[in-house]
mmCIF file of C-alpha atoms in Angstrom:
data_model
loop_
_atom_site.group_PDB
_atom_site.id
_atom_site.type_symbol
_atom_site.label_atom_id
_atom_site.label_comp_id
_atom_site.label_asym_id
_atom_site.label_seq_id
_atom_site.Cartn_x
_atom_site.Cartn_y
_atom_site.Cartn_z
ATOM 1 C CA MET A 1 124.170 -44.945 44.443
ATOM 2 C CA ALA A 2 121.852 -42.723 42.422
ATOM 3 C CA SER A 3 121.524 -44.005 38.874
ATOM 4 C CA SER A 4 121.014 -42.370 35.510
ATOM 5 C CA GLN A 5 117.610 -44.040 35.346
ATOM 6 C CA PRO A 6 115.370 -42.275 32.802
ATOM 7 C CA ARG A 7 112.167 -40.791 34.103
ATOM 8 C CA LYS A 8 109.066 -42.904 33.692
ATOM 9 C CA GLU A 9 107.605 -40.614 31.020
ATOM 10 C CA GLU A 10 110.719 -41.186 28.939
ATOM 11 C CA LEU A 11 110.289 -44.967 28.933
ATOM 12 C CA SER A 12 108.514 -46.888 26.195
ATOM 13 C CA GLY A 13 104.751 -46.595 26.337
ATOM 14 C CA SER A 14 104.830 -43.547 28.666
ATOM 15 C CA SER A 15 101.310 -44.440 29.820
ATOM 16 C CA ALA A 16 100.163 -43.934 33.390
ATOM 17 C CA HIS A 17 99.322 -47.016 35.432
ATOM 18 C CA MET A 18 98.239 -47.882 38.939
ATOM 19 C CA CYS A 19 98.213 -51.259 40.640
ATOM 20 C CA GLU A 20 94.793 -52.886 40.653
ATOM 21 C CA CYS A 21 94.956 -52.943 44.451
ATOM 22 C CA ARG A 22 94.339 -49.183 44.346
ATOM 23 C CA VAL A 23 90.628 -49.963 43.959
ATOM 24 C CA THR A 24 90.511 -53.025 46.220
ATOM 25 C CA HIS A 25 92.834 -52.427 49.186
ATOM 26 C CA ASN A 26 93.523 -50.023 52.039
ATOM 27 C CA PHE A 27 90.170 -48.354 52.598
ATOM 28 C CA PHE A 28 90.613 -46.478 55.868
ATOM 29 C CA VAL A 29 87.609 -45.980 58.157
ATOM 30 C CA ARG A 30 88.466 -43.341 60.717
ATOM 31 C CA SER A 31 85.699 -44.283 63.180
ATOM 32 C CA VAL A 32 87.269 -47.706 63.833
ATOM 33 C CA GLY A 33 90.859 -46.832 62.908
ATOM 34 C CA MET A 34 91.150 -49.764 60.497
ATOM 35 C CA HIS A 35 91.974 -50.476 56.865
ATOM 36 C CA PHE A 36 89.780 -52.780 54.802
ATOM 37 C CA GLU A 37 89.857 -54.651 51.517
ATOM 38 C CA TYR A 38 86.785 -54.555 49.274
ATOM 39 C CA ASP A 39 86.390 -55.506 45.611
ATOM 40 C CA GLY A 40 82.700 -54.686 45.282
ATOM 41 C CA ASP A 41 81.444 -57.966 46.753
ATOM 42 C CA ASP A 42 79.264 -57.012 49.753
ATOM 43 C CA ALA A 43 78.690 -60.609 50.870
ATOM 44 C CA GLU A 44 82.412 -61.336 50.926
ATOM 45 C CA PHE A 45 83.042 -58.180 52.971
ATOM 46 C CA GLN A 46 80.385 -59.145 55.516
ATOM 47 C CA HIS A 47 81.766 -62.686 55.753
ATOM 48 C CA ARG A 48 85.344 -61.536 56.160
ATOM 49 C CA TYR A 49 84.936 -58.686 58.634
ATOM 50 C CA GLY A 50 81.582 -59.229 60.335
ATOM 51 C CA GLY A 51 83.005 -61.279 63.193
ATOM 52 C CA GLN A 52 86.235 -59.285 63.553
ATOM 53 C CA LEU A 53 84.894 -55.831 64.291
ATOM 54 C CA VAL A 54 84.546 -54.879 67.938
ATOM 55 C CA ASP A 55 83.814 -51.730 69.883
ATOM 56 C CA GLY A 56 85.960 -50.112 72.570
ATOM 57 C CA ASP A 57 84.791 -52.637 75.139
ATOM 58 C CA GLY A 58 85.711 -55.610 72.955
ATOM 59 C CA ASP A 59 82.098 -56.456 72.094
ATOM 60 C CA ALA A 60 81.202 -57.386 68.531
ATOM 61 C CA LEU A 61 79.748 -54.543 66.511
ATOM 62 C CA SER A 62 76.102 -54.822 65.587
ATOM 63 C CA SER A 63 75.108 -55.780 62.065
ATOM 64 C CA LEU A 64 73.876 -52.217 61.627
ATOM 65 C CA ALA A 65 77.311 -50.824 62.554
ATOM 66 C CA VAL A 66 79.051 -53.237 60.180
ATOM 67 C CA ALA A 67 76.646 -52.199 57.424
ATOM 68 C CA GLY A 68 77.587 -48.582 58.090
ATOM 69 C CA ILE A 69 81.282 -49.390 57.721
ATOM 70 C CA LEU A 70 80.569 -51.264 54.497
ATOM 71 C CA ALA A 71 78.647 -48.271 53.169
ATOM 72 C CA GLU A 72 81.629 -46.006 53.889
ATOM 73 C CA VAL A 73 84.061 -48.406 52.239
ATOM 74 C CA ARG A 74 81.750 -48.762 49.238
ATOM 75 C CA GLU A 75 81.651 -44.970 48.902
ATOM 76 C CA GLN A 76 85.449 -44.749 49.118
ATOM 77 C CA ARG A 77 85.833 -47.330 46.353
ATOM 78 C CA ALA A 78 83.408 -45.437 44.128
ATOM 79 C CA THR A 79 85.384 -42.260 44.790
ATOM 80 C CA ARG A 80 88.649 -43.955 43.814
ATOM 81 C CA LEU A 81 87.145 -45.301 40.611
ATOM 82 C CA GLN A 82 85.938 -41.830 39.650
ATOM 83 C CA ALA A 83 89.036 -39.973 40.880
ATOM 84 C CA PRO A 84 91.154 -39.931 37.667
ATOM 85 C CA GLU A 85 88.354 -38.443 35.571
ATOM 86 C CA GLU A 86 87.489 -35.901 38.262
ATOM 87 C CA SER A 87 91.151 -34.931 38.572
ATOM 88 C CA LEU A 88 91.362 -34.110 34.871
ATOM 89 C CA ALA A 89 88.271 -31.915 35.192
ATOM 90 C CA ARG A 90 89.735 -30.071 38.193
ATOM 91 C CA VAL A 91 93.022 -29.432 36.419
ATOM 92 C CA GLN A 92 91.236 -28.017 33.389
ATOM 93 C CA ARG A 93 89.212 -25.663 35.552
ATOM 94 C CA ILE A 94 92.261 -24.552 37.554
ATOM 95 C CA GLU A 95 94.226 -23.874 34.372
ATOM 96 C CA GLN A 96 91.380 -21.778 33.017
ATOM 97 C CA SER A 97 90.402 -19.880 36.154
ATOM 98 C CA TYR A 98 93.204 -19.673 38.712
ATOM 99 C CA ARG A 99 95.350 -16.544 38.817
ATOM 100 C CA ARG A 100 98.692 -17.278 40.418
ATOM 101 C CA LEU A 101 99.757 -14.889 43.153
ATOM 102 C CA HIS A 102 103.471 -15.743 42.989
ATOM 103 C CA PRO A 103 104.269 -17.150 39.525
ATOM 104 C CA GLU A 104 107.941 -17.315 40.450
ATOM 105 C CA VAL A 105 107.343 -20.084 43.023
ATOM 106 C CA TYR A 106 106.447 -22.508 40.214
ATOM 107 C CA THR A 107 110.024 -22.476 38.833
ATOM 108 C CA ILE A 108 112.909 -23.579 41.001
ATOM 109 C CA ASP A 109 115.529 -21.000 41.969
ATOM 110 C CA PRO A 110 118.134 -23.116 43.770
ATOM 111 C CA LYS A 111 119.921 -20.287 45.544
ATOM 112 C CA ALA A 112 116.701 -18.611 46.689
ATOM 113 C CA PHE A 113 114.606 -21.701 47.424
ATOM 114 C CA LEU A 114 117.045 -24.368 48.627
ATOM 115 C CA ALA A 115 119.030 -24.030 51.843
ATOM 116 C CA GLU A 116 122.755 -23.518 51.357
ATOM 117 C CA SER A 117 123.426 -26.540 53.563
ATOM 118 C CA PHE A 118 121.109 -28.662 51.382
ATOM 119 C CA LEU A 119 122.945 -27.654 48.209
ATOM 120 C CA GLU A 120 126.263 -28.566 49.830
ATOM 121 C CA LEU A 121 124.868 -31.863 51.099
ATOM 122 C CA VAL A 122 123.721 -32.849 47.611
ATOM 123 C CA GLU A 123 126.971 -31.799 45.960
ATOM 124 C CA VAL A 124 129.088 -33.751 48.442
ATOM 125 C CA LEU A 125 127.024 -36.902 47.947
ATOM 126 C CA ARG A 126 126.882 -36.405 44.196
ATOM 127 C CA GLY A 127 130.654 -36.312 44.117
ATOM 128 C CA CYS A 128 131.198 -39.298 46.386
ATOM 129 C CA GLN A 129 133.309 -42.137 45.162
ATOM 130 C CA THR A 130 131.366 -45.276 44.375
ATOM 131 C CA SER A 131 133.174 -47.237 47.072
ATOM 132 C CA LEU A 132 131.386 -47.820 50.364
ATOM 133 C CA ARG A 133 134.373 -46.379 52.190
ATOM 134 C CA GLY A 134 134.139 -43.089 50.257
ATOM 135 C CA VAL A 135 130.442 -42.688 50.974
ATOM 136 C CA SER A 136 130.849 -43.639 54.624
ATOM 137 C CA SER A 137 133.597 -41.118 55.281
ATOM 138 C CA SER A 138 131.629 -38.372 53.541
ATOM 139 C CA LEU A 139 128.544 -39.135 55.645
ATOM 140 C CA GLU A 140 130.557 -38.959 58.851
ATOM 141 C CA ASP A 141 131.973 -35.600 57.801
ATOM 142 C CA LEU A 142 128.520 -34.249 56.907
ATOM 143 C CA LYS A 143 127.127 -35.386 60.257
ATOM 144 C CA SER A 144 130.015 -33.881 62.210
ATOM 145 C CA ARG A 145 129.388 -30.529 60.496
ATOM 146 C CA GLY A 146 125.654 -30.588 61.275
ATOM 147 C CA LEU A 147 124.514 -30.808 57.648
ATOM 148 C CA LEU A 148 122.970 -34.237 58.175
ATOM 149 C CA GLN A 149 121.501 -36.119 61.126
ATOM 150 C CA GLU A 150 120.893 -39.857 61.323
ATOM 151 C CA LYS A 151 118.148 -40.387 63.911
ATOM 152 C CA ARG A 152 118.512 -44.132 63.539
ATOM 153 C CA PRO A 153 119.653 -46.315 60.613
ATOM 154 C CA GLY A 154 117.642 -45.310 57.537
ATOM 155 C CA LEU A 155 116.086 -42.197 59.088
ATOM 156 C CA TRP A 156 117.752 -38.953 57.976
ATOM 157 C CA THR A 157 116.986 -35.300 58.699
ATOM 158 C CA PHE A 158 118.435 -32.130 57.178
ATOM 159 C CA LYS A 159 117.426 -28.644 56.136
ATOM 160 C CA VAL A 160 115.865 -28.425 52.665
ATOM 161 C CA PHE A 161 114.131 -25.070 52.039
ATOM 162 C CA THR A 162 114.799 -21.447 52.858
ATOM 163 C CA GLU A 163 112.373 -19.350 54.890
ATOM 164 C CA ALA A 164 111.744 -17.250 51.778
ATOM 165 C CA PHE A 165 110.591 -20.280 49.789
ATOM 166 C CA CYS A 166 108.359 -21.516 52.601
ATOM 167 C CA ASP A 167 106.746 -18.063 52.777
ATOM 168 C CA LEU A 168 106.134 -17.983 49.019
ATOM 169 C CA LEU A 169 104.703 -21.496 48.893
ATOM 170 C CA GLU A 170 102.414 -21.059 51.886
ATOM 171 C CA THR A 171 101.140 -17.729 50.564
ATOM 172 C CA GLU A 172 100.504 -19.226 47.123
ATOM 173 C CA LEU A 173 98.617 -22.182 48.598
ATOM 174 C CA ALA A 174 96.554 -19.861 50.805
ATOM 175 C CA ASN A 175 95.695 -17.826 47.726
ATOM 176 C CA PHE A 176 94.523 -20.963 45.940
ATOM 177 C CA ALA A 177 92.443 -22.023 48.940
ATOM 178 C CA ALA A 178 90.765 -18.594 48.958
ATOM 179 C CA SER A 179 89.943 -18.856 45.250
ATOM 180 C CA GLY A 180 87.113 -21.317 45.856
ATOM 181 C CA LEU A 181 88.314 -23.535 43.015
ATOM 182 C CA PRO A 182 87.862 -27.286 43.511
ATOM 183 C CA CYS A 183 90.461 -29.443 45.191
ATOM 184 C CA THR A 184 90.459 -32.872 46.777
ATOM 185 C CA ALA A 185 91.977 -34.520 49.828
ATOM 186 C CA PRO A 186 95.650 -35.322 49.244
ATOM 187 C CA ASN A 187 95.244 -38.997 50.117
ATOM 188 C CA THR A 188 92.856 -41.443 51.760
ATOM 189 C CA MET A 189 93.823 -40.609 55.352
ATOM 190 C CA ASN A 190 94.567 -36.867 55.388
ATOM 191 C CA ARG A 191 91.552 -34.640 54.729
ATOM 192 C CA HIS A 192 93.328 -31.279 54.460
ATOM 193 C CA GLY A 193 95.952 -30.381 51.868
ATOM 194 C CA VAL A 194 96.360 -30.244 48.085
ATOM 195 C CA ILE A 195 97.742 -32.415 45.287
ATOM 196 C CA LEU A 196 100.521 -30.254 43.852
ATOM 197 C CA ALA A 197 100.405 -31.734 40.345
ATOM 198 C CA GLU A 198 96.886 -30.359 39.901
ATOM 199 C CA LEU A 199 98.139 -26.824 40.587
ATOM 200 C CA GLY A 200 100.968 -27.052 38.051
ATOM 201 C CA PHE A 201 103.953 -27.331 40.410
ATOM 202 C CA TYR A 202 105.587 -30.315 38.697
ATOM 203 C CA PRO A 203 107.362 -29.130 35.516
ATOM 204 C CA GLY A 204 109.315 -26.145 36.807
ATOM 205 C CA LEU A 205 109.600 -26.746 40.560
ATOM 206 C CA LEU A 206 109.206 -30.350 41.672
ATOM 207 C CA ASN A 207 110.642 -32.207 38.671
ATOM 208 C CA PRO A 208 114.078 -30.636 39.133
ATOM 209 C CA LEU A 209 113.849 -30.914 42.918
ATOM 210 C CA VAL A 210 113.205 -34.672 42.747
ATOM 211 C CA TYR A 211 115.328 -35.687 39.780
ATOM 212 C CA GLU A 212 118.331 -33.410 40.320
ATOM 213 C CA TYR A 213 118.529 -33.308 44.118
ATOM 214 C CA VAL A 214 116.395 -35.852 45.997
ATOM 215 C CA ASP A 215 117.466 -38.675 43.683
ATOM 216 C CA VAL A 216 121.086 -38.099 44.699
ATOM 217 C CA LEU A 217 120.217 -38.210 48.405
ATOM 218 C CA ALA A 218 118.000 -41.280 48.069
ATOM 219 C CA GLY A 219 120.666 -43.177 46.165
ATOM 220 C CA GLN A 220 123.320 -42.494 48.777
ATOM 221 C CA LEU A 221 121.308 -42.490 52.012
ATOM 222 C CA LEU A 222 118.773 -45.255 51.228
ATOM 223 C CA PRO A 223 120.493 -47.360 48.554
ATOM 224 C CA ASP A 224 118.583 -50.529 49.472
ATOM 225 C CA HIS A 225 115.262 -48.910 48.554
ATOM 226 C CA THR A 226 115.854 -47.300 45.154
ATOM 227 C CA GLU A 227 117.418 -48.031 41.795
ATOM 228 C CA GLY A 228 116.936 -44.468 40.590
ATOM 229 C CA LEU A 229 113.873 -42.270 41.131
ATOM 230 C CA ASP A 230 111.803 -41.860 37.985
ATOM 231 C CA SER A 231 108.365 -40.718 39.202
ATOM 232 C CA TYR A 232 106.757 -39.253 42.303
ATOM 233 C CA ARG A 233 103.580 -37.928 43.899
ATOM 234 C CA ALA A 234 103.712 -34.666 45.852
ATOM 235 C CA PHE A 235 101.093 -33.109 48.102
ATOM 236 C CA THR A 236 100.700 -30.994 51.194
ATOM 237 C CA VAL A 237 99.105 -32.023 54.472
ATOM 238 C CA LEU A 238 97.777 -29.711 57.163
ATOM 239 C CA TYR A 239 97.374 -30.730 60.795
ATOM 240 C CA ASP A 240 95.310 -28.367 62.929
ATOM 241 C CA ALA A 241 94.108 -28.537 66.519
ATOM 242 C CA ALA A 242 90.915 -26.722 65.480
ATOM 243 C CA ALA A 243 87.627 -28.574 65.802
ATOM 244 C CA ASP A 244 87.483 -29.871 62.211
ATOM 245 C CA GLY A 245 91.217 -30.297 61.723
ATOM 246 C CA ASP A 246 93.277 -33.424 61.227
ATOM 247 C CA ARG A 247 95.018 -33.784 64.573
ATOM 248 C CA ASP A 248 96.855 -37.079 64.128
ATOM 249 C CA LEU A 249 97.371 -39.925 61.701
ATOM 250 C CA ALA A 250 97.131 -43.677 62.234
ATOM 251 C CA LEU A 251 100.052 -46.049 61.766
ATOM 252 C CA HIS A 252 100.796 -46.641 58.090
ATOM 253 C CA TYR A 253 103.474 -46.786 55.445
ATOM 254 C CA ASP A 254 103.653 -44.957 52.127
ATOM 255 C CA ASN A 255 103.068 -45.877 48.500
ATOM 256 C CA ALA A 256 106.670 -44.954 47.782
ATOM 257 C CA GLU A 257 110.168 -46.372 47.749
ATOM 258 C CA VAL A 258 111.505 -43.219 49.443
ATOM 259 C CA THR A 259 109.605 -40.376 51.123
ATOM 260 C CA LEU A 260 110.750 -36.799 51.733
ATOM 261 C CA ASN A 261 108.595 -34.972 54.290
ATOM 262 C CA VAL A 262 109.378 -31.265 54.851
ATOM 263 C CA ASN A 263 107.746 -28.807 57.241
ATOM 264 C CA ILE A 264 106.820 -25.599 55.410
ATOM 265 C CA GLY A 265 105.030 -23.722 58.171
ATOM 266 C CA GLY A 266 102.998 -23.520 61.325
ATOM 267 C CA SER A 267 103.438 -23.191 65.049
ATOM 268 C CA TRP A 268 102.262 -26.128 67.138
ATOM 269 C CA ALA A 269 102.672 -28.366 70.148
ATOM 270 C CA GLY A 270 102.792 -32.162 69.944
ATOM 271 C CA GLY A 271 102.432 -33.630 66.481
ATOM 272 C CA GLN A 272 105.723 -35.515 66.279
ATOM 273 C CA VAL A 273 106.071 -38.208 63.623
ATOM 274 C CA ALA A 274 106.927 -41.555 65.228
ATOM 275 C CA PHE A 275 108.782 -44.200 63.184
ATOM 276 C CA TYR A 276 108.576 -47.904 64.057
ATOM 277 C CA GLY A 277 110.736 -49.637 61.438
ATOM 278 C CA LEU A 278 110.082 -51.346 58.120
ATOM 279 C CA ALA A 279 106.721 -53.013 57.547
ATOM 280 C CA THR A 280 108.579 -56.120 56.427
ATOM 281 C CA GLU A 281 110.397 -56.399 59.776
ATOM 282 C CA GLU A 282 109.414 -56.713 63.419
ATOM 283 C CA GLU A 283 107.940 -53.496 64.785
ATOM 284 C CA SER A 284 110.142 -51.538 67.183
ATOM 285 C CA ASP A 285 108.918 -51.086 70.753
ATOM 286 C CA THR A 286 110.769 -47.761 71.004
ATOM 287 C CA PRO A 287 109.872 -45.569 68.030
ATOM 288 C CA ALA A 288 112.068 -42.730 66.854
ATOM 289 C CA GLU A 289 110.146 -39.467 67.140
ATOM 290 C CA ILE A 290 110.856 -36.614 64.739
ATOM 291 C CA SER A 291 109.809 -32.984 65.119
ATOM 292 C CA LEU A 292 110.851 -30.756 62.222
ATOM 293 C CA GLN A 293 111.624 -27.061 62.223
ATOM 294 C CA ARG A 294 110.364 -24.995 59.312
ATOM 295 C CA GLY A 295 112.246 -25.817 56.124
ATOM 296 C CA HIS A 296 113.683 -29.048 57.567
ATOM 297 C CA GLY A 297 112.829 -32.487 56.243
ATOM 298 C CA VAL A 298 113.046 -36.174 57.030
ATOM 299 C CA LEU A 299 114.029 -38.726 54.369
ATOM 300 C CA HIS A 300 112.926 -42.304 54.997
ATOM 301 C CA ALA A 301 112.017 -45.533 53.255
ATOM 302 C CA GLY A 302 108.394 -45.616 52.139
ATOM 303 C CA LEU A 303 108.031 -48.942 53.963
ATOM 304 C CA ASP A 304 109.077 -47.372 57.276
ATOM 305 C CA MET A 305 105.979 -47.628 59.476
ATOM 306 C CA HIS A 306 105.065 -44.274 60.984
ATOM 307 C CA LYS A 307 102.255 -42.240 62.452
ATOM 308 C CA ALA A 308 101.610 -38.613 63.363
ATOM 309 C CA LEU A 309 101.090 -38.149 67.085
ATOM 310 C CA PRO A 310 98.249 -35.825 68.147
ATOM 311 C CA ILE A 311 98.791 -32.119 67.697
ATOM 312 C CA THR A 312 97.621 -30.410 70.893
ATOM 313 C CA SER A 313 97.639 -26.796 69.740
ATOM 314 C CA GLY A 314 98.345 -24.741 66.634
ATOM 315 C CA ARG A 315 98.864 -25.988 63.068
ATOM 316 C CA ARG A 316 101.538 -27.917 61.183
ATOM 317 C CA HIS A 317 101.870 -27.646 57.392
ATOM 318 C CA ASN A 318 104.059 -30.138 55.507
ATOM 319 C CA LEU A 319 105.097 -30.899 51.942
ATOM 320 C CA VAL A 320 105.323 -34.644 51.276
ATOM 321 C CA ILE A 321 106.915 -36.246 48.226
ATOM 322 C CA TRP A 322 106.462 -39.959 47.609
ATOM 323 C CA CYS A 323 109.433 -40.834 45.425
ATOM 324 C CA ARG A 324 109.188 -43.937 43.272
ATOM 325 C CA SER A 325 111.621 -46.239 41.518
ATOM 326 C CA SER A 326 110.014 -48.319 38.775
ATOM 327 C CA ARG A 327 112.852 -50.846 38.782
ATOM 328 C CA VAL A 328 111.920 -51.668 42.372
ATOM 329 C CA ARG A 329 108.118 -51.466 42.303
ATOM 330 C CA ASN A 330 107.782 -53.281 38.976
ATOM 331 C CA GLN A 331 108.903 -56.392 40.856
ATOM 332 C CA LEU A 332 106.585 -56.021 43.853
ATOM 333 C CA CYS A 333 103.802 -53.546 44.561
ATOM 334 C CA PRO A 334 104.556 -51.956 47.969
ATOM 335 C CA MET A 335 100.862 -51.771 48.819
ATOM 336 C CA CYS A 336 99.662 -55.339 48.206
ATOM 337 C CA PHE A 337 103.060 -57.116 48.174
ATOM 338 C CA ARG A 338 102.241 -58.866 44.915
ATOM 339 C CA GLN A 339 103.673 -58.709 41.445
ATOM 340 C CA PRO A 340 101.885 -55.655 40.047
ATOM 341 C CA CYS A 341 98.727 -56.245 38.058
ATOM 342 C CA VAL A 342 98.048 -52.769 36.701
ATOM 343 C CA LEU A 343 95.239 -50.641 35.340
ATOM 344 C CA PRO A 344 95.565 -47.624 33.034
ATOM 345 C CA THR A 345 94.893 -44.267 34.683
ATOM 346 C CA CYS A 346 95.501 -40.567 34.125
ATOM 347 C CA LYS A 347 98.887 -38.985 34.807
ATOM 348 C CA TYR A 348 97.699 -37.453 38.082
ATOM 349 C CA PHE A 349 97.147 -40.931 39.542
ATOM 350 C CA ASP A 350 100.153 -42.638 37.993
ATOM 351 C CA GLU A 351 101.831 -44.922 40.556
ATOM 352 C CA GLY A 352 105.118 -45.328 38.695
ATOM 353 C CA PHE A 353 104.693 -48.807 37.210
ATOM 354 C CA THR A 354 105.761 -49.505 33.635
ATOM 355 C CA VAL A 355 104.249 -51.856 31.052
ATOM 356 C CA PRO A 356 106.138 -54.016 30.288
ATOM 357 C CA PRO A 357 107.374 -55.632 32.518
ATOM 358 C CA CYS A 358 104.136 -55.210 34.508
ATOM 359 C CA ARG A 359 101.052 -56.955 33.139
ATOM 360 C CA LEU A 360 97.747 -55.258 32.518
ATOM 361 C CA ALA A 361 95.003 -56.589 34.778
ATOM 362 C CA CYS A 362 92.776 -57.655 31.892
ATOM 363 C CA GLU A 363 95.600 -59.779 30.435
ATOM 364 C CA GLN A 364 96.396 -61.381 33.776
ATOM 365 C CA HIS A 365 92.792 -62.338 34.501
ATOM 366 C CA SER A 366 92.155 -63.693 31.004
ATOM 367 C CA GLU A 367 95.182 -65.995 31.273
ATOM 368 C CA THR A 368 94.685 -67.224 34.850
ATOM 369 C CA GLY A 369 90.907 -67.430 34.832
ATOM 370 C CA CYS A 370 90.720 -65.736 38.224
ATOM 371 C CA LYS A 371 88.149 -63.094 38.879
ATOM 372 C CA PRO A 372 89.486 -59.527 39.131
ATOM 373 C CA ASN A 373 91.097 -58.777 42.498
ATOM 374 C CA SER A 374 91.210 -62.416 43.630
ATOM 375 C CA CYS A 375 94.966 -62.549 43.140
ATOM 376 C CA HIS A 376 95.659 -60.050 45.927
ATOM 377 C CA SER A 377 97.041 -60.790 49.377
ATOM 378 C CA ASP A 378 94.782 -61.209 52.368
ATOM 379 C CA ASP A 379 97.362 -59.616 54.674
ATOM 380 C CA ASP A 380 96.334 -56.348 56.345
ATOM 381 C CA LEU A 381 99.505 -54.424 57.187
ATOM 382 C CA TYR A 382 98.107 -50.992 58.073
ATOM 383 C CA THR A 383 99.038 -49.778 54.591
ATOM 384 C CA ASP A 384 97.823 -46.528 53.173
ATOM 385 C CA GLU A 385 98.787 -43.322 51.437
ATOM 386 C CA ALA A 386 99.528 -40.657 53.913
ATOM 387 C CA ASP A 387 102.147 -38.879 55.923
#
């Protein structure tokens, strides 16, 4: 059930934090299709990965090739360390210089922006009895009426946005892209898209969408993965069959307890999203493949392993919201599978942890005597931040 959990910014401290693994784990190198860990120790990286890396024929990569991968990982880590400060600078410049084309799209208008079927879906689930029987019967009724589809257990699709909203949002984002103002890749795997917080979409549009609507759905449809949503990260991703476009996305799971992924535009062939099951369970041999119409979304657990299959023509534009529940992630970071050891950051890179109960990294290291980053797992589970 959805809870009355206060938002993270309403909790004591209200500071932004990210797990320390943000700057040590999950560096994705596209040329080899792998994720790496790196804490700044070049010798350790060479020792750990030098003998593991092979080319397409199964032959070990040369020391020069390994050095090239290390250089790319080193650059990614430097970028992550600088990212919060650079984000603040971008936001300031956007606030000062960007002229919004459609100011109305920054404030939610439920009747104009949200599909009628979505509003009914939320209201039915909001009004469900707390008993399992009441929820179950309501879900069966919603599915029989076509308001909700369950592709497999824990994988739900439904219509979210109206065509009018999708038009407004795409036009606004195109206007921003044409402005020439700075933006950055939405995550470490997708190269094309925008971080919506930096453009000012949170207060009037996305905060109510997540806390008043998505929280209800997450609590009823994925109750094992949330104890109330209280923070999130929202961005767009663009897949394009053009020469420099992102055509696919490697297998991964999200830095989220629950993810909502909605198509907002495009016409394309291929490009389905294939889901393989939770990262904590055995991978399915027969993935569930999802292809979304415009305005339709898929709601899934952040830990559900998935990848974007190659787009063969056209473009696909999606809005992705990583929804987070501090009561869940404060116990175990979903990216390194350890009790969170957190670092302060700016609000645009907040990962939804709260202090307390999480410990600051400097406190943890001073008490244990370990060097920074040595307390993290050695497991490599294809984790990253993408969709």
